[in-house]
PDB file of C-alpha atoms in Angstrom:
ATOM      1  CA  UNK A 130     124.468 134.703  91.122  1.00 77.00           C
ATOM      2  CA  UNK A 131     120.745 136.202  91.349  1.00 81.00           C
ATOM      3  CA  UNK A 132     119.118 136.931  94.222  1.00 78.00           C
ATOM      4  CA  UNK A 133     117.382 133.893  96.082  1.00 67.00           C
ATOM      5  CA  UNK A 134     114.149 134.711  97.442  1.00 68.00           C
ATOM      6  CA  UNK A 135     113.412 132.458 100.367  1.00 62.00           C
ATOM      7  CA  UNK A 136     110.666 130.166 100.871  1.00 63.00           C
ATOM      8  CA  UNK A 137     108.852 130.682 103.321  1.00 68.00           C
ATOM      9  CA  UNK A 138     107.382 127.322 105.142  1.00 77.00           C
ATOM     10  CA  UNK A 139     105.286 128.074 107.866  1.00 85.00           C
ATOM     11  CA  UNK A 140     106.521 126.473 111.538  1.00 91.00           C
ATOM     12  CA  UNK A 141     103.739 123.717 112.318  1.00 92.00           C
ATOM     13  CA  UNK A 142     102.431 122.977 115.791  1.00 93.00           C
ATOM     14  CA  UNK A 143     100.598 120.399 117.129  1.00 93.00           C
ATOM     15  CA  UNK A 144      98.614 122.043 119.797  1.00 91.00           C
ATOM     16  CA  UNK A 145      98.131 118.470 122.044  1.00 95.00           C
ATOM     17  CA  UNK A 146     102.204 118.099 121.847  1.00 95.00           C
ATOM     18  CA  UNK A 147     102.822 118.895 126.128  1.00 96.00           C
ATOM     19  CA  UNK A 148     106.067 120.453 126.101  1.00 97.00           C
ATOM     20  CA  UNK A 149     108.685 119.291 129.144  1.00 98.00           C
ATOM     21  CA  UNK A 150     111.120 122.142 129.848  1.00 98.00           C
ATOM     22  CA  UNK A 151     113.567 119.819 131.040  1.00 98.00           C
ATOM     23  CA  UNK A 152     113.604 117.543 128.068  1.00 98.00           C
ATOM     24  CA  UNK A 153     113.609 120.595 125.368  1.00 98.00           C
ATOM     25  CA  UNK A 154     116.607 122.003 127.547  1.00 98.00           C
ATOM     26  CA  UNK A 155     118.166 119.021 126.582  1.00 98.00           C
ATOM     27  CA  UNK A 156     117.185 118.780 123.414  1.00 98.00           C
ATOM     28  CA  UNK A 157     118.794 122.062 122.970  1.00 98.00           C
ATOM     29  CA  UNK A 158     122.084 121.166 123.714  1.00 98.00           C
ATOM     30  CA  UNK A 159     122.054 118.165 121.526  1.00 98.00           C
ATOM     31  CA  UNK A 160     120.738 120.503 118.669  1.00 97.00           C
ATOM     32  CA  UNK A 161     123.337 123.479 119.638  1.00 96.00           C
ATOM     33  CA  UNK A 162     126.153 120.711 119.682  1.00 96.00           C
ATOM     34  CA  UNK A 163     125.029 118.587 116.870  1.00 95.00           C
ATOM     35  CA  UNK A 164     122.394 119.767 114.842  1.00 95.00           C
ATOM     36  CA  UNK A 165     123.094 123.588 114.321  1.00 93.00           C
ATOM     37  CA  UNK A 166     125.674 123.536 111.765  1.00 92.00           C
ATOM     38  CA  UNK A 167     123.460 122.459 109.310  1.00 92.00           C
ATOM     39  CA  UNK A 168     119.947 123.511 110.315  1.00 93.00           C
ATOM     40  CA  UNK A 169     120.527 126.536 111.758  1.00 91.00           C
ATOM     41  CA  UNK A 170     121.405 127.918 115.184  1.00 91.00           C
ATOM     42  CA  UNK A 171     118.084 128.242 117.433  1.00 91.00           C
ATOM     43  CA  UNK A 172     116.206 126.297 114.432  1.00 91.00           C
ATOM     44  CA  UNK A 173     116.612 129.162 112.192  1.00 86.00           C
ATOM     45  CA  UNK A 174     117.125 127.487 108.947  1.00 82.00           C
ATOM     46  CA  UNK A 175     119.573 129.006 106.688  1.00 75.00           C
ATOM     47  CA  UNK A 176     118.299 126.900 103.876  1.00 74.00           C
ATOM     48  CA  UNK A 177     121.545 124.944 103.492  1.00 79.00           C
ATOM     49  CA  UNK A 178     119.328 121.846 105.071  1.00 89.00           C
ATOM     50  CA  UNK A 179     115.836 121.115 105.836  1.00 89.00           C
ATOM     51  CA  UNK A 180     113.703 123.806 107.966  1.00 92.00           C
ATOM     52  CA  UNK A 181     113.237 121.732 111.265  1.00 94.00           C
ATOM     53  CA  UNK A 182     110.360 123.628 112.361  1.00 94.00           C
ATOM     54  CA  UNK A 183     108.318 123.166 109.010  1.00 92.00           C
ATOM     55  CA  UNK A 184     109.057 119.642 108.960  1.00 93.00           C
ATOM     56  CA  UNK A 185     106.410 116.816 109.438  1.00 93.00           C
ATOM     57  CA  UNK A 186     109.324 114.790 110.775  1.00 94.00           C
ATOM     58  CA  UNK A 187     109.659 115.924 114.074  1.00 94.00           C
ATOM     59  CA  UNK A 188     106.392 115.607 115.120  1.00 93.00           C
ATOM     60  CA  UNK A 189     106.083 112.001 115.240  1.00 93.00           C
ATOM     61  CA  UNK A 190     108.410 110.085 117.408  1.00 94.00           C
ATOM     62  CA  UNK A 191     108.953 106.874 115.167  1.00 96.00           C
ATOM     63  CA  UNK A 192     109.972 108.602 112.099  1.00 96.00           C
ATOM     64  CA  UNK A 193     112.721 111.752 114.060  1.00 97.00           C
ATOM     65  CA  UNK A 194     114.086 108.437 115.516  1.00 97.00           C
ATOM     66  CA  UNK A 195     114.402 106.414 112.049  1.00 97.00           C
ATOM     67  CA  UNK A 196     115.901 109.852 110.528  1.00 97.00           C
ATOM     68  CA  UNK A 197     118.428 110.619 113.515  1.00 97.00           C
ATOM     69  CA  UNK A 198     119.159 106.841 114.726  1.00 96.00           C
ATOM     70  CA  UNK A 199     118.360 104.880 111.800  1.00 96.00           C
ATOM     71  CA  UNK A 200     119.549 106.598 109.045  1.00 96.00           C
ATOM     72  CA  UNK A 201     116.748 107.156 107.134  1.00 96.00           C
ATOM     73  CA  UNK A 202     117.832 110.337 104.985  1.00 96.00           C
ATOM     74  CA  UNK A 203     121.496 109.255 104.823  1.00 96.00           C
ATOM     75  CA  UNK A 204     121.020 108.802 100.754  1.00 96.00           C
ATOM     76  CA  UNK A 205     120.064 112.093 101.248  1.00 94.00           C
ATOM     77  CA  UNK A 206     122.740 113.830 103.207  1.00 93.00           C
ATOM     78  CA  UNK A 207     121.207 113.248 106.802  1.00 95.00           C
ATOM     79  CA  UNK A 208     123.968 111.907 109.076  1.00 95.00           C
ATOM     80  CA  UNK A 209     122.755 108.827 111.323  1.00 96.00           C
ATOM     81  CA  UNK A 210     123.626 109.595 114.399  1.00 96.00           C
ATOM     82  CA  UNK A 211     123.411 105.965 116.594  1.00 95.00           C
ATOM     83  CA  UNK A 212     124.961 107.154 119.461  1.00 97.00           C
ATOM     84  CA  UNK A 213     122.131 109.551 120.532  1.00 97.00           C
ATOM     85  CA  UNK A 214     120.000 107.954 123.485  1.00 97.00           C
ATOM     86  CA  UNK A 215     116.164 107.829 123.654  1.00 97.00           C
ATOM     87  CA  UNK A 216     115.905 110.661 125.550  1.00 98.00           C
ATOM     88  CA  UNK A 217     118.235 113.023 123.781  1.00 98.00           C
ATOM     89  CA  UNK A 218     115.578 111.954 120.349  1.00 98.00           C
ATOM     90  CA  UNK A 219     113.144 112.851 123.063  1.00 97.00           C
ATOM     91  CA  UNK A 220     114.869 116.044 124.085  1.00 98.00           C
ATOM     92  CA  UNK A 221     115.527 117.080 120.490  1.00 98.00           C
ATOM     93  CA  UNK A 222     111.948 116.772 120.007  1.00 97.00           C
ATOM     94  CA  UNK A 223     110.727 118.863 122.871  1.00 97.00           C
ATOM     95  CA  UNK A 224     113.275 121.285 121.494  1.00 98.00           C
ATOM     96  CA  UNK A 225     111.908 121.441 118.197  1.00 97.00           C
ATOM     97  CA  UNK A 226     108.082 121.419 118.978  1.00 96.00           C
ATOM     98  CA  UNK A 227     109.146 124.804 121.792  1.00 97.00           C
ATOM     99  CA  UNK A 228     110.941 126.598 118.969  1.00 96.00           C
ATOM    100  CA  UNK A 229     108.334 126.224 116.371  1.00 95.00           C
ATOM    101  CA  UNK A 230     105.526 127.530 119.407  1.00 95.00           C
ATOM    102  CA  UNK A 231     108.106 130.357 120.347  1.00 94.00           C
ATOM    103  CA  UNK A 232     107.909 130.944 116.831  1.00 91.00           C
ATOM    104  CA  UNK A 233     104.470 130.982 115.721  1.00 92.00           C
ATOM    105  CA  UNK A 234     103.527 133.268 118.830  1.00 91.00           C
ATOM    106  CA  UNK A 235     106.464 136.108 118.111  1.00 88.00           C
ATOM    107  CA  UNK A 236     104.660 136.341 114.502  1.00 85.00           C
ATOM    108  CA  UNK A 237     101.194 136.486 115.486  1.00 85.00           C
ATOM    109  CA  UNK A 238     101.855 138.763 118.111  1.00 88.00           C
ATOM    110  CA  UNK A 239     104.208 140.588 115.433  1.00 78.00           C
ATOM    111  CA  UNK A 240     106.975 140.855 117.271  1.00 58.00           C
ATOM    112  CA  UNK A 241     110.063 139.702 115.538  1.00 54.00           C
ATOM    113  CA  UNK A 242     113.362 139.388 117.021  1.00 54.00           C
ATOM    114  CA  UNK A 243     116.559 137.665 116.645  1.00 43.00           C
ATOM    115  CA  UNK A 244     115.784 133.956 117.864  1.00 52.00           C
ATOM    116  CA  UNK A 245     112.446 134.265 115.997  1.00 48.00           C
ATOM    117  CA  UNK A 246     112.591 135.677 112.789  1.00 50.00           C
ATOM    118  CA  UNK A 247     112.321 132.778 110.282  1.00 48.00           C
ATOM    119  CA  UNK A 248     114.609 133.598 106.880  1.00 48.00           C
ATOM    120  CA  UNK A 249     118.045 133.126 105.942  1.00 42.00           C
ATOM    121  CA  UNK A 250     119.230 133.732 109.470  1.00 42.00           C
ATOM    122  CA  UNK A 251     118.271 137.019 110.037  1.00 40.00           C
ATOM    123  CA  UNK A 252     119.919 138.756 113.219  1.00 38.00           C
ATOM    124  CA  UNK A 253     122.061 135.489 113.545  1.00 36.00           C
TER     125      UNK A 253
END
């Protein structure tokens, strides 16, 4: 096959999104145990499924929870996952909106590394 260049999709930030530690741990080991296979381990996208960190979806509470819980996507591919509480959506969140800061500081401050490179998994 030819060589795939990758897209790059900027991580987006919402600047007035107050991070909880304790709820992005949390988040993390819903997305470690449920989420990275697809999209990537520490949010990395490998392109195989949406770039979490790029996406609009996460942002806003209502629609993560009608993706995860709902099964908004699942025409699409996107398992519904039912069984996740409130506060793991909440935690997977947190988790999200932390990567995509941890992110969009290693770039500007150029300082790529193995958890923050975005591509197709670099260093993973």
């Amino acid at each position: 096959l030819p060589p795939v260049e990758p897209l790059d999709m900027p991580a987006i930030d919402d600047a007035t999104f107050a991070i909880d530690p304790a709820k992005a741990a949390l988040g993390a080991a819903v997305f470690g145990q449920r989420c990275s296979l697809c999209h990537g381990a520490n949010a990395v996208s490998g392109g195989a499924a949406p770039d979490l960190l790029a996406s609009g979806v996460p942002m806003e509470r209502e629609s993560f929870e009608g993706v995860l819980h709902d099964g908004m996507l699942v025409e699409r591919g996107m398992p519904r996952f039912e069984e996740l509480t409130g506060d793991e959506i909440t935690g997977l969140q947190q988790y999200l909106r932390q990567r995509a800061r941890e992110v969009l500081a290693a770039q500007a401050a150029r300082q790529p590394g193995a958890q923050t490179d975005r591509g197709l998994n670099e260093g993973q």
